Amino acid sequence: MEWPGDESIVRDTPQKDITSREKKVACRYGRGCTHISDPMHQNRFWHPPIQRLNSRSKQIQVHVCHECGNQFQDLRELQLHLKRKTAWSNQGLVGCRVSCFVDNREWQEGHVIAYHKSGKHCVEFTSNKERRLFKMLKIAFYIIERGSQQSSSGEGEVKEAEDIDMENMAPLEDWHYCEDITIEYAHAQSVLQKVYEGRAQETGHKTAGHLCVTEEDRALAKQSKGSLLYGELLPRGVNKALGRGCLNAADARVVYDLGMGLGKVAMQAFLQFPHLARVYGVELSKARYELAALALRRLVALFPEAYCIAEEEPGRRTVLRARGGGGRELEFAAGNFFDTPRMEEVDVVLFETDVAQDSYWDLSILMHKMKEGARTLTYLDLRKMWEYPPFPFRQLPGNLPLSDRFPTSWSVQRGHHFFLWAKGAPSLGISPAEAQAQAQRG
């Protein structure tokens, strides 16, 4: 089986890439850009070439960035590379072109013209020339274009506005690393990039998950009242969602991905958190399941000494098992997630799927089976879907503002606001075991 859409991709030759990179602007979507075959787009933007790692030994030795394709011999160098992409310093933001989520309502583009001693940045918006002061750590924003090189004095080279108090300009401070980029994450995203053949960062509406869907899939979805609406949490989005400030997969043993698509999220969780005993993903589309199962076999082929296919029922389920002690398992299944077994054992449920209104009751029954303290991510607001009162979930405090966003295939830079919940737990800090103990005490 091959990935759909390969024939439409125009691949840069190495020689062409060397000359074109000097004249073009780097595309922010990297190799995942869905306009990569558009000649007009190619004339303006540079895309990293697909890295060909011919031998298995080279695949293992080289660590690859899923966003730009850069290769590193040292995993720690890749980790630093990933950190620097979104890192910023207070004074370093001066002169940058940014997009800000203003008042949690709309995105506006502008330039950062000053950093004040109060800890706020002054942003002048392009559309109306309005100036606003923001505590950048408190809002959602992303850097469109970095500013000019800062001088040694720490003052930006951008000419400051007259109404900015230059005497209170703050000195250069430490960098803010916006994400918790661990060595485990760096390893996981590199393996994903290899296993999915350079497609860990697919974006837009023409990804493999869109193009592979068959008429059989559509008929099955219609019969079961399911949804084939497709999109993916990107690796950085998964990293944030499973982090300590969100679903806290570090304190979990079992993770489920209901509506797994091509299985990227489930596989990343399995690779990034080696303490997880079981990761399970289920997908309604048989075509998507087959591509996910293919990825499992590729993972085994890449690391045969670490993993094996323990069980396989063609067209229905594939179970990868870690060799050695522990017997960790990553299972992909084809089927309806409403039939998901053993929900009472799950610590973390990823549910990035749309659900028809006439299926709200079934969803409520399914998620009611989750144990006390279990956490979940949902695409829709559970409160508006729940039909089995009382509502047993609490939204996590850090997830309440709309500025809490996660990079996705349909919104790479701005991200999408998913909902994070804990069942019966008053706060994220409580573990599933503690929640169960509290429930037993009354």
Short mmCIF file of C-alpha atoms in Angstrom, two decimals:
data_model
loop_
_atom_site.label_atom_id
_atom_site.label_comp_id
_atom_site.label_asym_id
_atom_site.label_seq_id
_atom_site.Cartn_x
_atom_site.Cartn_y
_atom_site.Cartn_z
CA MET A 1 0.00 0.00 0.00
CA GLU A 2 1.21 3.50 -0.89
CA TRP A 3 0.28 6.88 0.51
CA PRO A 4 -2.39 8.68 -1.57
CA GLY A 5 -1.44 11.87 -3.34
CA ASP A 6 2.23 10.98 -3.99
CA GLU A 7 1.88 11.48 -7.72
CA SER A 8 0.88 15.14 -7.25
CA ILE A 9 3.93 16.14 -5.23
CA VAL A 10 6.63 18.01 -7.13
CA ARG A 11 9.90 17.17 -5.46
CA ASP A 12 12.82 19.57 -5.45
CA THR A 13 16.10 18.15 -6.63
CA PRO A 14 19.09 18.78 -4.35
CA GLN A 15 20.77 21.13 -6.85
CA LYS A 16 17.58 23.07 -7.47
CA ASP A 17 16.99 23.32 -3.75
CA ILE A 18 20.39 24.87 -3.06
CA THR A 19 19.82 27.73 -5.51
CA SER A 20 16.13 28.28 -4.80
CA ARG A 21 16.49 28.49 -1.03
CA GLU A 22 18.59 31.64 -1.32
CA LYS A 23 15.88 33.46 -3.33
CA LYS A 24 12.67 32.29 -1.67
CA VAL A 25 10.92 32.76 1.64
CA ALA A 26 10.69 29.57 3.71
CA CYS A 27 7.09 28.32 3.77
CA ARG A 28 5.81 28.24 7.36
CA TYR A 29 4.06 24.90 6.69
CA GLY A 30 7.27 23.17 5.62
CA ARG A 31 6.94 19.83 3.91
CA GLY A 32 3.34 19.57 5.10
CA CYS A 33 2.17 22.41 2.81
CA THR A 34 -0.79 21.36 0.66
CA HIS A 35 0.11 23.95 -2.03
CA ILE A 36 3.51 22.40 -2.60
CA SER A 37 2.59 21.34 -6.16
CA ASP A 38 1.24 24.78 -7.13
CA PRO A 39 3.79 26.42 -9.51
CA MET A 40 2.92 29.96 -8.36
CA HIS A 41 3.36 28.96 -4.73
CA GLN A 42 6.64 27.21 -5.54
CA ASN A 43 7.99 30.35 -7.19
CA ARG A 44 7.53 32.33 -3.97
CA PHE A 45 8.21 29.85 -1.18
CA TRP A 46 10.91 27.31 -0.38
CA HIS A 47 9.99 23.87 0.99
CA PRO A 48 12.52 21.50 2.55
CA PRO A 49 13.20 18.47 0.36
CA ILE A 50 12.04 15.04 1.46
CA GLN A 51 14.98 13.43 3.17
CA ARG A 52 15.92 10.05 1.73
CA LEU A 53 17.41 7.74 4.34
CA ASN A 54 18.19 4.71 2.21
CA SER A 55 19.70 2.32 4.74
CA ARG A 56 18.12 1.20 7.99
CA SER A 57 21.33 2.01 9.86
CA LYS A 58 21.21 5.60 8.60
CA GLN A 59 17.54 5.88 9.55
CA ILE A 60 18.37 4.90 13.12
CA GLN A 61 21.46 7.09 13.43
CA VAL A 62 19.93 10.28 12.00
CA HIS A 63 17.32 12.32 13.88
CA VAL A 64 14.94 14.33 11.70
CA CYS A 65 12.88 17.46 12.40
CA HIS A 66 9.29 16.76 11.34
CA GLU A 67 8.71 20.40 10.37
CA CYS A 68 11.67 21.31 8.20
CA GLY A 69 13.43 18.01 7.48
CA ASN A 70 16.76 19.07 9.01
CA GLN A 71 18.87 16.14 10.15
CA PHE A 72 20.94 15.84 13.32
CA GLN A 73 23.40 13.24 14.53
CA ASP A 74 22.85 14.25 18.16
CA LEU A 75 19.31 14.04 19.55
CA ARG A 76 20.09 16.88 21.96
CA GLU A 77 20.85 19.18 19.03
CA LEU A 78 17.46 18.33 17.53
CA GLN A 79 15.83 19.07 20.89
CA LEU A 80 17.45 22.53 20.98
CA HIS A 81 16.47 23.12 17.35
CA LEU A 82 12.81 22.43 18.19
CA LYS A 83 12.94 24.66 21.26
CA ARG A 84 14.37 27.63 19.39
CA LYS A 85 11.61 27.67 16.78
CA THR A 86 9.00 29.10 19.14
CA ALA A 87 11.24 30.62 21.82
CA TRP A 88 11.37 34.37 22.34
CA SER A 89 12.86 36.94 24.67
CA ASN A 90 11.14 40.08 25.89
CA GLN A 91 13.43 42.44 24.00
CA GLY A 92 13.80 39.96 21.15
CA LEU A 93 10.12 40.41 20.27
CA VAL A 94 10.69 44.07 19.46
CA GLY A 95 10.58 44.45 15.69
CA CYS A 96 8.81 41.13 15.12
CA ARG A 97 5.70 40.86 12.99
CA VAL A 98 3.16 38.92 15.04
CA SER A 99 -0.44 37.74 14.97
CA CYS A 100 -2.30 38.13 18.28
CA PHE A 101 -5.60 36.68 19.49
CA VAL A 102 -7.06 39.99 20.69
CA ASP A 103 -9.55 39.88 23.56
CA ASN A 104 -10.06 36.16 22.84
CA ARG A 105 -12.20 37.16 19.85
CA GLU A 106 -10.19 37.74 16.69
CA TRP A 107 -6.70 37.46 15.26
CA GLN A 108 -4.96 40.68 14.30
CA GLU A 109 -1.58 41.18 12.68
CA GLY A 110 0.85 43.85 13.78
CA HIS A 111 4.39 44.79 14.81
CA VAL A 112 5.87 44.77 18.29
CA ILE A 113 7.31 48.27 18.64
CA ALA A 114 8.48 48.31 22.27
CA TYR A 115 8.93 46.35 25.47
CA HIS A 116 8.07 48.25 28.65
CA LYS A 117 9.55 47.85 32.11
CA SER A 118 6.07 46.85 33.32
CA GLY A 119 6.53 43.57 31.46
CA LYS A 120 4.15 44.43 28.63
CA HIS A 121 4.80 44.74 24.90
CA CYS A 122 3.34 47.45 22.72
CA VAL A 123 1.85 46.09 19.49
CA GLU A 124 0.82 48.36 16.61
CA PHE A 125 -1.78 46.65 14.43
CA THR A 126 -1.43 46.83 10.68
CA SER A 127 -5.12 47.24 9.80
CA ASN A 128 -6.01 50.29 11.91
CA LYS A 129 -2.68 51.48 13.41
CA GLU A 130 -4.12 50.99 16.89
CA ARG A 131 -1.60 50.35 19.66
CA ARG A 132 -2.22 47.97 22.53
CA LEU A 133 -0.13 46.82 25.48
CA PHE A 134 -0.10 43.05 26.06
CA LYS A 135 1.35 40.68 28.60
CA MET A 136 2.52 38.28 25.91
CA LEU A 137 2.71 35.30 28.25
CA LYS A 138 -1.02 35.73 28.90
CA ILE A 139 -2.30 35.84 25.30
CA ALA A 140 -2.19 33.56 22.28
CA PHE A 141 0.17 34.85 19.60
CA TYR A 142 2.70 33.61 17.10
CA ILE A 143 5.64 35.18 15.32
CA ILE A 144 5.09 35.65 11.59
CA GLU A 145 8.50 37.18 10.93
CA ARG A 146 11.34 37.81 13.32
CA GLY A 147 12.71 41.31 13.69
CA SER A 148 16.11 42.61 12.70
CA GLN A 149 19.21 41.67 14.67
CA GLN A 150 19.19 43.28 18.12
CA SER A 151 22.00 45.59 19.12
CA SER A 152 24.34 44.77 21.96
CA SER A 153 22.66 47.42 24.11
CA GLY A 154 19.49 45.38 24.11
CA GLU A 155 17.40 48.08 22.40
CA GLY A 156 15.53 47.11 19.26
CA GLU A 157 16.52 48.73 15.98
CA VAL A 158 12.88 49.49 15.19
CA LYS A 159 12.20 53.21 15.63
CA GLU A 160 10.16 53.69 18.78
CA ALA A 161 6.94 55.69 18.95
CA GLU A 162 7.03 59.09 20.68
CA ASP A 163 4.40 58.09 23.24
CA ILE A 164 6.51 55.18 24.53
CA ASP A 165 8.47 55.95 27.70
CA MET A 166 11.97 55.01 26.58
CA GLU A 167 13.40 55.63 30.06
CA ASN A 168 11.46 52.64 31.36
CA MET A 169 12.62 50.25 28.65
CA ALA A 170 13.68 46.97 30.25
CA PRO A 171 17.07 45.33 29.71
CA LEU A 172 17.47 42.10 27.78
CA GLU A 173 16.04 39.14 29.72
CA ASP A 174 16.10 35.38 29.50
CA TRP A 175 14.35 33.58 26.68
CA HIS A 176 10.87 32.13 27.14
CA TYR A 177 10.62 28.57 25.88
CA CYS A 178 6.92 28.35 25.10
CA GLU A 179 6.80 24.55 25.02
CA ASP A 180 8.16 21.72 27.11
CA ILE A 181 10.36 20.13 24.46
CA THR A 182 11.74 17.00 26.11
CA ILE A 183 14.30 14.63 24.69
CA GLU A 184 11.51 12.02 24.51
CA TYR A 185 9.40 14.33 22.36
CA ALA A 186 12.33 15.03 20.04
CA HIS A 187 12.83 11.29 19.60
CA ALA A 188 9.11 10.58 19.09
CA GLN A 189 8.57 13.20 16.38
CA SER A 190 11.70 12.05 14.56
CA VAL A 191 10.49 8.43 14.52
CA LEU A 192 7.03 9.57 13.37
CA GLN A 193 8.59 11.45 10.48
CA LYS A 194 10.38 8.29 9.35
CA VAL A 195 7.51 5.85 9.92
CA TYR A 196 5.01 8.06 8.10
CA GLU A 197 7.53 8.77 5.32
CA GLY A 198 7.85 12.51 5.84
CA ARG A 199 4.17 13.11 6.55
CA ALA A 200 4.09 13.67 10.30
CA GLN A 201 3.25 17.35 9.65
CA GLU A 202 0.57 17.13 6.95
CA THR A 203 -1.66 20.20 6.82
CA GLY A 204 -4.69 21.47 4.96
CA HIS A 205 -7.59 19.52 3.44
CA LYS A 206 -5.68 17.25 1.07
CA THR A 207 -3.78 15.10 3.53
CA ALA A 208 -3.48 11.33 3.23
CA GLY A 209 -6.29 11.04 5.77
CA HIS A 210 -8.58 12.97 3.41
CA LEU A 211 -7.55 11.40 0.13
CA CYS A 212 -7.61 7.74 1.17
CA VAL A 213 -11.32 7.62 2.09
CA THR A 214 -13.31 5.17 -0.08
CA GLU A 215 -16.97 4.82 -1.04
CA GLU A 216 -17.12 1.87 1.34
CA ASP A 217 -16.01 4.20 4.15
CA ARG A 218 -18.69 6.73 3.26
CA ALA A 219 -21.40 4.08 3.18
CA LEU A 220 -20.26 2.72 6.55
CA ALA A 221 -20.23 6.20 8.08
CA LYS A 222 -23.74 6.89 6.81
CA GLN A 223 -25.01 3.58 8.16
CA SER A 224 -23.45 4.07 11.60
CA LYS A 225 -24.20 7.83 11.75
CA GLY A 226 -20.48 8.44 12.07
CA SER A 227 -18.37 11.34 10.83
CA LEU A 228 -15.49 11.23 8.36
CA LEU A 229 -14.58 14.87 9.03
CA TYR A 230 -10.79 14.81 9.21
CA GLY A 231 -8.03 16.77 10.85
CA GLU A 232 -5.00 15.96 12.99
CA LEU A 233 -3.40 17.28 16.12
CA LEU A 234 0.12 18.04 14.95
CA PRO A 235 3.10 16.71 16.94
CA ARG A 236 3.51 19.99 18.86
CA GLY A 237 -0.21 19.95 19.63
CA VAL A 238 0.01 16.39 20.93
CA ASN A 239 3.04 17.32 23.01
CA LYS A 240 1.13 20.15 24.65
CA ALA A 241 -2.09 18.15 25.12
CA LEU A 242 -0.30 15.28 26.86
CA GLY A 243 1.93 17.57 28.94
CA ARG A 244 1.79 18.18 32.68
CA GLY A 245 -0.20 21.37 32.26
CA CYS A 246 -2.95 19.54 30.38
CA LEU A 247 -3.80 15.81 30.30
CA ASN A 248 -0.65 14.81 32.17
CA ALA A 249 0.17 11.57 30.37
CA ALA A 250 3.23 11.26 32.62
CA ASP A 251 0.78 10.19 35.34
CA ALA A 252 -1.10 7.68 33.16
CA ARG A 253 -0.86 4.01 32.29
CA VAL A 254 -3.52 3.66 29.58
CA VAL A 255 -4.31 6.11 26.75
CA TYR A 256 -7.12 5.81 24.18
CA ASP A 257 -7.50 7.74 20.92
CA LEU A 258 -11.11 7.48 19.71
CA GLY A 259 -11.21 8.33 16.02
CA MET A 260 -7.46 7.94 15.55
CA GLY A 261 -7.29 8.67 11.82
CA LEU A 262 -3.88 7.45 10.63
CA GLY A 263 -2.74 6.69 14.18
CA LYS A 264 -0.13 9.45 14.49
CA VAL A 265 -1.36 10.78 17.83
CA ALA A 266 -1.56 7.33 19.41
CA MET A 267 1.87 6.36 18.11
CA GLN A 268 3.43 9.60 19.37
CA ALA A 269 1.98 8.99 22.83
CA PHE A 270 3.38 5.45 22.82
CA LEU A 271 6.85 6.61 21.74
CA GLN A 272 7.04 9.76 23.85
CA PHE A 273 5.85 8.21 27.12
CA PRO A 274 7.65 4.86 27.51
CA HIS A 275 5.97 4.18 30.86
CA LEU A 276 2.54 3.79 29.21
CA ALA A 277 1.43 0.17 29.43
CA ARG A 278 -1.21 0.36 26.71
CA VAL A 279 -2.17 2.78 23.96
CA TYR A 280 -5.28 2.00 21.92
CA GLY A 281 -6.62 3.70 18.81
CA VAL A 282 -9.80 2.96 16.86
CA GLU A 283 -10.90 4.34 13.47
CA LEU A 284 -14.17 4.00 11.55
CA SER A 285 -12.60 4.41 8.08
CA LYS A 286 -11.07 1.12 6.96
CA ALA A 287 -8.78 2.93 4.52
CA ARG A 288 -7.35 5.10 7.29
CA TYR A 289 -6.98 2.05 9.52
CA GLU A 290 -4.96 0.25 6.83
CA LEU A 291 -2.53 3.17 6.62
CA ALA A 292 -2.23 3.19 10.41
CA ALA A 293 -1.55 -0.56 10.46
CA LEU A 294 1.06 -0.03 7.75
CA ALA A 295 2.77 2.52 10.00
CA LEU A 296 2.90 -0.07 12.80
CA ARG A 297 4.65 -2.52 10.50
CA ARG A 298 7.10 0.18 9.43
CA LEU A 299 7.89 0.89 13.08
CA VAL A 300 8.69 -2.79 13.62
CA ALA A 301 10.84 -2.85 10.48
CA LEU A 302 12.77 0.18 11.73
CA PHE A 303 13.30 -1.20 15.25
CA PRO A 304 12.92 -5.01 15.04
CA GLU A 305 14.95 -5.49 18.21
CA ALA A 306 12.53 -3.27 20.17
CA TYR A 307 9.09 -4.14 18.78
CA CYS A 308 7.14 -6.96 17.17
CA ILE A 309 3.64 -7.51 15.78
CA ALA A 310 2.10 -9.63 18.53
CA GLU A 311 -1.39 -10.05 17.07
CA GLU A 312 -2.99 -9.26 13.74
CA GLU A 313 -6.45 -9.76 12.31
CA PRO A 314 -6.29 -8.43 8.72
CA GLY A 315 -8.63 -5.51 8.22
CA ARG A 316 -9.70 -5.48 11.88
CA ARG A 317 -6.87 -4.99 14.38
CA THR A 318 -3.08 -4.93 14.71
CA VAL A 319 -1.21 -5.11 18.01
CA LEU A 320 2.42 -3.98 18.35
CA ARG A 321 4.22 -5.14 21.47
CA ALA A 322 7.48 -3.94 22.97
CA ARG A 323 10.05 -6.68 23.42
CA GLY A 324 11.55 -7.34 26.82
CA GLY A 325 9.91 -6.86 30.18
CA GLY A 326 6.63 -5.07 30.64
CA GLY A 327 4.94 -6.06 27.40
CA ARG A 328 3.84 -2.54 26.44
CA GLU A 329 1.24 -2.57 23.66
CA LEU A 330 0.12 -0.21 20.91
CA GLU A 331 -3.10 -1.46 19.32
CA PHE A 332 -4.90 -0.09 16.26
CA ALA A 333 -8.43 -1.28 15.48
CA ALA A 334 -10.99 -0.70 12.75
CA GLY A 335 -14.46 -0.07 14.09
CA ASN A 336 -16.98 2.24 15.73
CA PHE A 337 -15.61 4.00 18.81
CA PHE A 338 -18.99 3.62 20.53
CA ASP A 339 -18.06 -0.07 20.85
CA THR A 340 -14.76 0.70 22.60
CA PRO A 341 -14.07 -1.88 25.34
CA ARG A 342 -12.58 -1.41 28.83
CA MET A 343 -13.26 2.32 29.10
CA GLU A 344 -13.16 2.01 32.88
CA GLU A 345 -9.40 1.28 32.71
CA VAL A 346 -8.43 4.40 30.76
CA ASP A 347 -6.49 7.29 32.30
CA VAL A 348 -6.45 9.60 29.26
CA VAL A 349 -8.91 9.71 26.34
CA LEU A 350 -8.23 11.75 23.20
CA PHE A 351 -11.48 12.47 21.39
CA GLU A 352 -10.76 14.89 18.52
CA THR A 353 -13.87 13.75 16.63
CA ASP A 354 -17.10 15.41 15.55
CA VAL A 355 -20.29 13.68 16.74
CA ALA A 356 -23.78 13.94 15.24
CA GLN A 357 -26.46 15.27 17.58
CA ASP A 358 -28.48 12.06 17.46
CA SER A 359 -25.43 10.22 18.88
CA TYR A 360 -25.05 12.40 21.98
CA TRP A 361 -26.76 9.82 24.20
CA ASP A 362 -24.39 7.06 23.06
CA LEU A 363 -21.42 9.34 23.67
CA SER A 364 -22.65 10.19 27.17
CA ILE A 365 -23.04 6.50 28.03
CA LEU A 366 -19.56 5.71 26.67
CA MET A 367 -17.73 8.48 28.54
CA HIS A 368 -19.71 7.95 31.73
CA LYS A 369 -17.80 4.65 32.03
CA MET A 370 -14.52 6.52 32.57
CA LYS A 371 -13.13 6.25 36.09
CA GLU A 372 -12.77 9.05 38.60
CA GLY A 373 -9.73 11.21 37.87
CA ALA A 374 -9.48 10.18 34.21
CA ARG A 375 -8.79 13.05 31.81
CA THR A 376 -10.05 13.68 28.31
CA LEU A 377 -9.62 16.04 25.36
CA THR A 378 -12.69 16.71 23.21
CA TYR A 379 -13.25 18.55 19.95
CA LEU A 380 -16.70 19.70 21.07
CA ASP A 381 -17.93 21.13 24.37
CA LEU A 382 -19.08 18.12 26.40
CA ARG A 383 -21.49 20.26 28.41
CA LYS A 384 -23.56 20.93 25.29
CA MET A 385 -23.62 17.23 24.34
CA TRP A 386 -24.22 15.52 27.66
CA GLU A 387 -27.53 13.64 27.99
CA TYR A 388 -26.84 11.47 31.04
CA PRO A 389 -27.12 13.79 34.07
CA PRO A 390 -25.47 14.81 36.22
CA PHE A 391 -22.53 16.09 34.20
CA PRO A 392 -19.49 14.38 35.83
CA PHE A 393 -16.59 16.33 34.28
CA ARG A 394 -14.75 19.51 35.29
CA GLN A 395 -12.98 21.64 32.73
CA LEU A 396 -9.31 22.03 33.62
CA PRO A 397 -8.57 25.57 34.92
CA GLY A 398 -5.83 26.35 32.42
CA ASN A 399 -8.14 25.40 29.56
CA LEU A 400 -10.91 27.88 30.40
CA PRO A 401 -9.66 30.80 28.24
CA LEU A 402 -10.03 30.48 24.46
CA SER A 403 -6.36 31.43 24.19
CA ASP A 404 -5.47 27.86 25.24
CA ARG A 405 -4.88 26.49 21.75
CA PHE A 406 -3.23 23.48 20.11
CA PRO A 407 -1.51 23.29 16.69
CA THR A 408 -3.58 21.28 14.21
CA SER A 409 -3.48 20.33 10.54
CA TRP A 410 -6.16 22.94 9.78
CA SER A 411 -4.69 25.68 12.00
CA VAL A 412 -0.94 25.30 12.27
CA GLN A 413 0.04 28.65 13.74
CA ARG A 414 -3.13 29.90 15.44
CA GLY A 415 -4.13 26.50 16.75
CA HIS A 416 -7.56 25.22 17.77
CA HIS A 417 -9.20 25.43 21.18
CA PHE A 418 -9.93 21.89 22.34
CA PHE A 419 -11.70 21.22 25.64
CA LEU A 420 -9.83 19.47 28.47
CA TRP A 421 -11.73 17.69 31.24
CA ALA A 422 -11.14 15.63 34.37
CA LYS A 423 -13.85 13.30 35.62
CA GLY A 424 -14.78 14.17 39.18
CA ALA A 425 -11.31 15.54 39.95
CA PRO A 426 -11.18 19.06 41.43
CA SER A 427 -7.85 19.83 39.79
CA LEU A 428 -5.29 18.45 37.40
CA GLY A 429 -2.89 17.73 40.24
CA ILE A 430 -4.93 14.77 41.46
CA SER A 431 -3.88 11.39 40.14
CA PRO A 432 -6.38 8.68 39.09
CA ALA A 433 -5.39 6.60 42.14
CA GLU A 434 -5.94 9.55 44.49
CA ALA A 435 -9.30 10.33 42.90
CA GLN A 436 -10.45 6.73 43.33
CA ALA A 437 -9.29 6.73 46.96
CA GLN A 438 -11.22 9.93 47.64
CA ALA A 439 -14.33 8.47 46.02
CA GLN A 440 -14.10 5.36 48.20
CA ARG A 441 -13.74 7.49 51.34
CA GLY A 442 -17.01 9.11 50.54
#
